[in-house]
mmCIF file of C-alpha atoms and ligand atoms in Angstrom:
data_model
loop_
_atom_site.group_PDB
_atom_site.id
_atom_site.type_symbol
_atom_site.label_atom_id
_atom_site.label_comp_id
_atom_site.label_asym_id
_atom_site.label_seq_id
_atom_site.Cartn_x
_atom_site.Cartn_y
_atom_site.Cartn_z
ATOM 1 C CA MET A 32 -16.952 -23.838 5.860
ATOM 2 C CA ALA A 33 -14.792 -23.957 2.709
ATOM 3 C CA LYS A 34 -13.207 -20.622 1.888
ATOM 4 C CA ASN A 35 -13.176 -18.996 -1.511
ATOM 5 C CA LYS A 36 -9.726 -20.009 -2.775
ATOM 6 C CA ILE A 37 -7.350 -17.499 -4.282
ATOM 7 C CA ILE A 38 -4.376 -17.668 -6.628
ATOM 8 C CA ILE A 39 -1.981 -14.735 -6.851
ATOM 9 C CA ALA A 40 0.599 -14.073 -9.589
ATOM 10 C CA ASN A 41 3.631 -12.114 -8.413
ATOM 11 C CA TRP A 42 5.510 -10.872 -11.471
ATOM 12 C CA LYS A 43 8.222 -9.267 -9.319
ATOM 13 C CA MET A 44 10.621 -7.118 -11.434
ATOM 14 C CA LYS A 45 10.975 -9.695 -14.192
ATOM 15 C CA LEU A 46 9.263 -7.970 -17.130
ATOM 16 C CA THR A 47 9.620 -4.745 -19.063
ATOM 17 C CA LEU A 48 6.613 -2.432 -19.373
ATOM 18 C CA ALA A 49 5.854 -3.689 -22.869
ATOM 19 C CA GLU A 50 6.171 -7.302 -21.750
ATOM 20 C CA SER A 51 3.908 -6.681 -18.738
ATOM 21 C CA LEU A 52 1.155 -5.268 -20.939
ATOM 22 C CA GLU A 53 1.544 -8.069 -23.448
ATOM 23 C CA LYS A 54 1.371 -10.643 -20.660
ATOM 24 C CA ALA A 55 -1.689 -8.972 -19.114
ATOM 25 C CA LYS A 56 -3.491 -9.175 -22.462
ATOM 26 C CA LYS A 57 -2.657 -12.876 -22.700
ATOM 27 C CA PHE A 58 -3.976 -13.426 -19.166
ATOM 28 C CA LYS A 59 -7.177 -11.641 -20.110
ATOM 29 C CA GLU A 60 -7.665 -13.934 -23.108
ATOM 30 C CA LYS A 61 -6.730 -17.086 -21.251
ATOM 31 C CA PHE A 62 -8.999 -16.431 -18.258
ATOM 32 C CA LYS A 63 -12.018 -15.323 -20.274
ATOM 33 C CA GLY A 64 -15.077 -16.972 -18.733
ATOM 34 C CA PHE A 65 -13.034 -18.484 -15.880
ATOM 35 C CA SER A 66 -15.173 -18.154 -12.786
ATOM 36 C CA ARG A 67 -13.596 -20.300 -10.090
ATOM 37 C CA GLY A 68 -12.249 -18.651 -6.922
ATOM 38 C CA GLU A 69 -10.240 -15.458 -7.188
ATOM 39 C CA VAL A 70 -7.371 -14.811 -9.623
ATOM 40 C CA VAL A 71 -5.109 -11.878 -8.763
ATOM 41 C CA VAL A 72 -2.231 -10.505 -10.843
ATOM 42 C CA CYS A 73 0.462 -8.323 -9.228
ATOM 43 C CA PRO A 74 2.467 -6.416 -11.884
ATOM 44 C CA PRO A 75 5.010 -3.662 -11.145
ATOM 45 C CA PHE A 76 3.667 -0.292 -9.913
ATOM 46 C CA ILE A 77 4.322 1.517 -13.151
ATOM 47 C CA VAL A 78 1.817 -0.519 -15.182
ATOM 48 C CA LEU A 79 -0.859 -0.989 -12.510
ATOM 49 C CA ASP A 80 -3.116 1.749 -13.780
ATOM 50 C CA GLU A 81 -3.054 0.555 -17.378
ATOM 51 C CA ILE A 82 -3.515 -3.106 -16.493
ATOM 52 C CA GLY A 83 -6.255 -2.063 -14.061
ATOM 53 C CA ARG A 84 -8.148 -0.576 -17.013
ATOM 54 C CA LEU A 85 -7.497 -3.669 -19.114
ATOM 55 C CA PHE A 86 -8.874 -5.971 -16.392
ATOM 56 C CA LYS A 87 -12.052 -3.923 -15.856
ATOM 57 C CA LYS A 88 -15.150 -6.050 -16.423
ATOM 58 C CA THR A 89 -13.047 -9.231 -16.460
ATOM 59 C CA GLY A 90 -12.835 -11.794 -13.658
ATOM 60 C CA LEU A 91 -9.161 -10.925 -13.088
ATOM 61 C CA LYS A 92 -8.211 -8.848 -10.063
ATOM 62 C CA LEU A 93 -5.278 -6.517 -9.669
ATOM 63 C CA GLY A 94 -2.734 -6.436 -6.853
ATOM 64 C CA ALA A 95 0.402 -4.434 -6.093
ATOM 65 C CA GLN A 96 3.735 -5.840 -4.934
ATOM 66 C CA ASP A 97 4.268 -3.297 -2.151
ATOM 67 C CA VAL A 98 2.872 -0.145 -0.542
ATOM 68 C CA PHE A 99 4.072 2.604 1.797
ATOM 69 C CA PHE A 100 3.112 2.749 5.476
ATOM 70 C CA GLU A 101 1.695 6.269 5.620
ATOM 71 C CA GLU A 102 -1.463 7.710 4.150
ATOM 72 C CA SER A 103 0.250 10.626 2.381
ATOM 73 C CA GLY A 104 3.055 13.163 2.838
ATOM 74 C CA ALA A 105 6.659 13.963 1.992
ATOM 75 C CA TYR A 106 7.820 10.416 1.182
ATOM 76 C CA THR A 107 9.721 10.689 -2.077
ATOM 77 C CA GLY A 108 9.291 7.710 -4.339
ATOM 78 C CA GLU A 109 6.592 6.007 -2.294
ATOM 79 C CA ILE A 110 3.087 4.824 -3.207
ATOM 80 C CA SER A 111 0.145 5.069 -0.799
ATOM 81 C CA PRO A 112 -2.661 2.545 -0.225
ATOM 82 C CA LYS A 113 -5.173 5.050 -1.614
ATOM 83 C CA MET A 114 -3.205 5.388 -4.876
ATOM 84 C CA LEU A 115 -3.293 1.613 -5.270
ATOM 85 C CA LEU A 116 -7.044 1.616 -4.873
ATOM 86 C CA GLU A 117 -7.312 4.403 -7.450
ATOM 87 C CA ALA A 118 -5.233 2.324 -9.868
ATOM 88 C CA GLY A 119 -7.749 -0.506 -9.518
ATOM 89 C CA CYS A 120 -5.962 -2.708 -6.979
ATOM 90 C CA GLN A 121 -7.932 -4.899 -4.637
ATOM 91 C CA TYR A 122 -4.896 -6.603 -3.125
ATOM 92 C CA VAL A 123 -1.363 -5.691 -2.090
ATOM 93 C CA ILE A 124 1.567 -7.926 -1.130
ATOM 94 C CA ILE A 125 3.222 -6.767 2.087
ATOM 95 C CA GLY A 126 6.570 -7.849 3.541
ATOM 96 C CA HIS A 127 7.750 -10.167 0.775
ATOM 97 C CA SER A 128 11.022 -11.793 1.843
ATOM 98 C CA GLU A 129 12.817 -10.194 -1.123
ATOM 99 C CA ARG A 130 11.914 -6.766 0.296
ATOM 100 C CA ARG A 131 12.954 -7.856 3.768
ATOM 101 C CA ARG A 132 16.289 -8.997 2.331
ATOM 102 C CA PHE A 133 17.142 -6.327 -0.242
ATOM 103 C CA LEU A 134 15.361 -3.277 1.204
ATOM 104 C CA LEU A 135 15.774 -4.127 4.875
ATOM 105 C CA GLU A 136 12.062 -4.005 5.433
ATOM 106 C CA ASN A 137 11.230 -5.146 8.962
ATOM 107 C CA TYR A 138 8.089 -6.291 10.734
ATOM 108 C CA ALA A 139 7.550 -2.895 12.390
ATOM 109 C CA MET A 140 7.177 -1.448 8.864
ATOM 110 C CA ILE A 141 5.124 -4.420 7.765
ATOM 111 C CA HIS A 142 2.793 -3.946 10.741
ATOM 112 C CA GLN A 143 2.294 -0.287 9.874
ATOM 113 C CA LYS A 144 1.673 -1.132 6.218
ATOM 114 C CA VAL A 145 -0.987 -3.684 7.150
ATOM 115 C CA LYS A 146 -2.725 -1.099 9.359
ATOM 116 C CA GLU A 147 -2.733 1.568 6.647
ATOM 117 C CA VAL A 148 -3.994 -0.862 4.005
ATOM 118 C CA LEU A 149 -6.804 -2.090 6.245
ATOM 119 C CA ASN A 150 -7.929 1.542 6.569
ATOM 120 C CA ILE A 151 -8.740 1.575 2.871
ATOM 121 C CA VAL A 152 -12.033 -0.116 2.159
ATOM 122 C CA GLY A 153 -11.651 -2.468 -0.785
ATOM 123 C CA LEU A 154 -7.926 -3.147 -0.381
ATOM 124 C CA THR A 155 -6.771 -6.451 1.142
ATOM 125 C CA PRO A 156 -3.234 -7.067 2.457
ATOM 126 C CA ILE A 157 -1.352 -10.246 1.516
ATOM 127 C CA VAL A 158 1.038 -10.528 4.443
ATOM 128 C CA CYS A 159 4.138 -12.634 3.793
ATOM 129 C CA ILE A 160 5.830 -14.724 6.439
ATOM 130 C CA GLY A 161 8.230 -17.653 6.228
ATOM 131 C CA GLU A 162 11.361 -19.131 7.758
ATOM 132 C CA GLU A 163 14.904 -19.087 6.374
ATOM 133 C CA SER A 164 16.665 -22.333 5.553
ATOM 134 C CA GLU A 165 18.868 -22.097 8.661
ATOM 135 C CA GLU A 166 15.862 -21.541 10.916
ATOM 136 C CA ARG A 167 14.230 -24.634 9.457
ATOM 137 C CA LYS A 168 17.357 -26.729 9.970
ATOM 138 C CA THR A 169 17.665 -25.658 13.595
ATOM 139 C CA ASP A 170 14.004 -26.360 14.408
ATOM 140 C CA LYS A 171 13.092 -22.713 14.861
ATOM 141 C CA ARG A 172 10.404 -22.617 12.171
ATOM 142 C CA ASP A 173 7.355 -22.719 14.434
ATOM 143 C CA PHE A 174 8.694 -19.985 16.664
ATOM 144 C CA VAL A 175 9.654 -17.820 13.666
ATOM 145 C CA LEU A 176 6.216 -18.118 12.072
ATOM 146 C CA VAL A 177 4.331 -17.255 15.255
ATOM 147 C CA ASP A 178 6.718 -14.393 15.988
ATOM 148 C CA GLN A 179 6.356 -12.937 12.476
ATOM 149 C CA LEU A 180 2.564 -13.154 12.706
ATOM 150 C CA GLN A 181 2.560 -11.427 16.071
ATOM 151 C CA GLN A 182 4.846 -8.673 14.870
ATOM 152 C CA ALA A 183 2.899 -8.132 11.639
ATOM 153 C CA LEU A 184 -0.629 -8.416 12.980
ATOM 154 C CA GLY A 185 -0.536 -8.274 16.787
ATOM 155 C CA GLY A 186 -2.937 -5.728 18.303
ATOM 156 C CA ILE A 187 -4.741 -5.040 15.043
ATOM 157 C CA ASN A 188 -8.503 -5.220 15.307
ATOM 158 C CA ILE A 189 -10.015 -6.925 12.272
ATOM 159 C CA MET A 190 -13.427 -5.487 11.415
ATOM 160 C CA GLU A 191 -16.307 -7.376 9.859
ATOM 161 C CA ASN A 192 -15.634 -6.038 6.345
ATOM 162 C CA GLN A 193 -11.846 -6.513 6.403
ATOM 163 C CA GLN A 194 -10.003 -9.452 4.882
ATOM 164 C CA VAL A 195 -6.406 -10.578 5.364
ATOM 165 C CA VAL A 196 -4.438 -13.090 3.315
ATOM 166 C CA VAL A 197 -1.420 -14.596 5.071
ATOM 167 C CA ALA A 198 1.107 -15.983 2.590
ATOM 168 C CA TYR A 199 3.365 -18.688 3.954
ATOM 169 C CA GLU A 200 6.483 -18.479 1.804
ATOM 170 C CA PRO A 201 9.423 -20.459 3.205
ATOM 171 C CA VAL A 202 12.390 -18.388 2.053
ATOM 172 C CA TRP A 203 14.375 -21.473 0.989
ATOM 173 C CA ALA A 204 11.562 -22.548 -1.356
ATOM 174 C CA ILE A 205 11.266 -19.244 -3.235
ATOM 175 C CA GLY A 206 12.686 -19.432 -6.744
ATOM 176 C CA SER A 207 14.720 -22.511 -5.812
ATOM 177 C CA GLY A 208 12.685 -25.176 -7.564
ATOM 178 C CA LEU A 209 12.454 -26.870 -4.145
ATOM 179 C CA ALA A 210 8.766 -26.785 -3.326
ATOM 180 C CA ILE A 211 7.897 -27.807 0.186
ATOM 181 C CA GLU A 212 6.589 -31.324 0.855
ATOM 182 C CA PRO A 213 2.797 -31.204 1.182
ATOM 183 C CA SER A 214 2.924 -32.640 4.711
ATOM 184 C CA GLU A 215 5.329 -29.900 5.799
ATOM 185 C CA ALA A 216 3.138 -27.213 4.215
ATOM 186 C CA GLU A 217 0.115 -28.665 5.942
ATOM 187 C CA TYR A 218 1.930 -28.602 9.275
ATOM 188 C CA ALA A 219 3.134 -25.001 8.827
ATOM 189 C CA HIS A 220 -0.363 -23.888 7.808
ATOM 190 C CA LYS A 221 -1.724 -25.571 10.916
ATOM 191 C CA ILE A 222 0.743 -23.672 13.126
ATOM 192 C CA ILE A 223 -0.217 -20.413 11.386
ATOM 193 C CA GLY A 224 -3.932 -21.151 11.770
ATOM 194 C CA LEU A 225 -3.545 -21.952 15.470
ATOM 195 C CA ALA A 226 -1.520 -18.784 16.086
ATOM 196 C CA LEU A 227 -4.161 -16.706 14.288
ATOM 197 C CA ASN A 228 -6.905 -18.385 16.331
ATOM 198 C CA ASP A 229 -5.069 -17.360 19.500
ATOM 199 C CA MET A 230 -4.703 -13.794 18.270
ATOM 200 C CA PHE A 231 -8.114 -13.162 16.714
ATOM 201 C CA GLY A 232 -10.446 -15.998 17.701
ATOM 202 C CA LEU A 233 -11.735 -18.822 15.563
ATOM 203 C CA GLY A 234 -14.766 -16.899 14.241
ATOM 204 C CA VAL A 235 -12.670 -14.065 12.823
ATOM 205 C CA VAL A 236 -10.080 -16.450 11.381
ATOM 206 C CA ASN A 237 -12.769 -18.496 9.637
ATOM 207 C CA LYS A 238 -14.450 -15.432 8.178
ATOM 208 C CA ASN A 239 -11.697 -12.911 7.564
ATOM 209 C CA PHE A 240 -8.456 -14.822 7.002
ATOM 210 C CA ARG A 241 -7.066 -17.018 4.256
ATOM 211 C CA ILE A 242 -3.685 -18.751 4.372
ATOM 212 C CA VAL A 243 -1.928 -19.365 1.051
ATOM 213 C CA TYR A 244 1.328 -21.123 0.184
ATOM 214 C CA GLY A 245 4.115 -19.705 -2.013
ATOM 215 C CA GLY A 246 7.456 -21.107 -3.188
ATOM 216 C CA SER A 247 8.306 -22.986 -6.407
ATOM 217 C CA VAL A 248 4.697 -23.886 -7.245
ATOM 218 C CA THR A 249 4.252 -25.296 -10.771
ATOM 219 C CA SER A 250 1.561 -27.109 -12.721
ATOM 220 C CA LYS A 251 3.438 -30.310 -11.864
ATOM 221 C CA ASN A 252 3.163 -29.975 -8.080
ATOM 222 C CA VAL A 253 -0.092 -28.012 -7.779
ATOM 223 C CA LYS A 254 -2.164 -31.119 -7.153
ATOM 224 C CA SER A 255 -0.280 -31.911 -3.966
ATOM 225 C CA PHE A 256 -1.352 -28.511 -2.584
ATOM 226 C CA ALA A 257 -4.892 -28.672 -3.899
ATOM 227 C CA ASP A 258 -5.472 -31.842 -1.903
ATOM 228 C CA LEU A 259 -4.630 -30.153 1.409
ATOM 229 C CA GLU A 260 -7.587 -28.873 3.343
ATOM 230 C CA ASN A 261 -5.920 -26.013 5.180
ATOM 231 C CA ILE A 262 -4.417 -24.305 2.118
ATOM 232 C CA ASP A 263 -6.690 -21.553 0.850
ATOM 233 C CA GLY A 264 -4.676 -20.740 -2.254
ATOM 234 C CA LEU A 265 -1.263 -20.085 -3.773
ATOM 235 C CA LEU A 266 1.155 -17.217 -4.366
ATOM 236 C CA VAL A 267 3.116 -17.946 -7.537
ATOM 237 C CA GLY A 268 6.292 -16.245 -8.756
ATOM 238 C CA GLY A 269 8.266 -17.716 -11.670
ATOM 239 C CA ALA A 270 5.494 -19.931 -13.014
ATOM 240 C CA SER A 271 3.093 -16.970 -13.167
ATOM 241 C CA LEU A 272 5.097 -15.438 -16.017
ATOM 242 C CA ASP A 273 3.803 -18.059 -18.430
ATOM 243 C CA PRO A 274 0.044 -17.533 -18.968
ATOM 244 C CA GLU A 275 -0.529 -21.155 -20.032
ATOM 245 C CA GLU A 276 1.369 -22.546 -17.054
ATOM 246 C CA PHE A 277 -0.335 -20.155 -14.628
ATOM 247 C CA TYR A 278 -3.726 -21.082 -16.050
ATOM 248 C CA LYS A 279 -2.974 -24.760 -15.417
ATOM 249 C CA ILE A 280 -1.989 -23.977 -11.827
ATOM 250 C CA ALA A 281 -5.167 -21.900 -11.358
ATOM 251 C CA LYS A 282 -7.298 -24.750 -12.653
ATOM 252 C CA GLY A 283 -5.431 -27.129 -10.348
ATOM 253 C CA ILE A 284 -5.996 -25.162 -7.151
ATOM 254 C CA LEU A 285 -9.376 -23.516 -7.814
ATOM 255 C CA ARG A 286 -11.545 -26.580 -8.217
HETATM 256 P P1 LIG B 22 8.536 -18.695 -7.041
HETATM 257 O O1 LIG B 22 7.156 -19.224 -7.362
HETATM 258 O O2 LIG B 22 9.288 -18.216 -8.218
HETATM 259 O O3 LIG B 22 9.283 -19.641 -6.160
HETATM 260 O O4 LIG B 22 8.288 -17.365 -6.150
HETATM 261 C C1 LIG B 22 7.428 -17.408 -5.086
HETATM 262 C C2 LIG B 22 7.214 -16.026 -4.605
HETATM 263 O O5 LIG B 22 8.119 -15.386 -4.105
HETATM 264 C C3 LIG B 22 5.890 -15.434 -4.807
HETATM 265 O O6 LIG B 22 5.757 -14.251 -4.101
#
């Protein structure tokens, strides 16, 4: 059964507040009447609430770029899953490689974040995995991907009404302009799918999981991903900052 495809814009920390709001308005205009698949925009925390209000009654969905791994408490500076829901988020990126690199986030934290997010009805985690360049060169990719999945999701019981998006983002392809070859993406997605089948069973994977690709996606290479059967969508960084370019990518993948 074909899954409802999804495209996710990750704006990272690349815009000011004013620019974020301006961009969100442009997205709203551009995607007016667009009804294919799901389109999710992930702006910085500080503008989520306002953009959430702007996107109300549009087809655009809101996502956050991170979340904390506890429900509430004395955690200065952190944002809970419930707050994200209140701000209008339906998605949240968890364990992006930039957070693993610059904030030393590890898979124990990522696991806990996924659990807390799944506790909130209406909020779906986008769990990032992906090998480093060195791991790819030394043939460790398959092991790394399965290991990351097990650490992030192992032992979690996925209920009927819960959804999980796994984002395969090879670290060497992020922001490098070096998108993966379609055949390599297809292979990695197959490994991820098989590992998920082992962990959760085929029925749950078919119904509750989507696997998306991220890393240097543009309107020029989107077609090569759209043609692959086991790619359920895309996570786009740099190219999502240009509404026209992102719209082209969305049209390319959500057919
Ligand atoms: P780029 O599309 O800029 O390579 O970034 C990908 C990414 O990190 C999305 O989360």
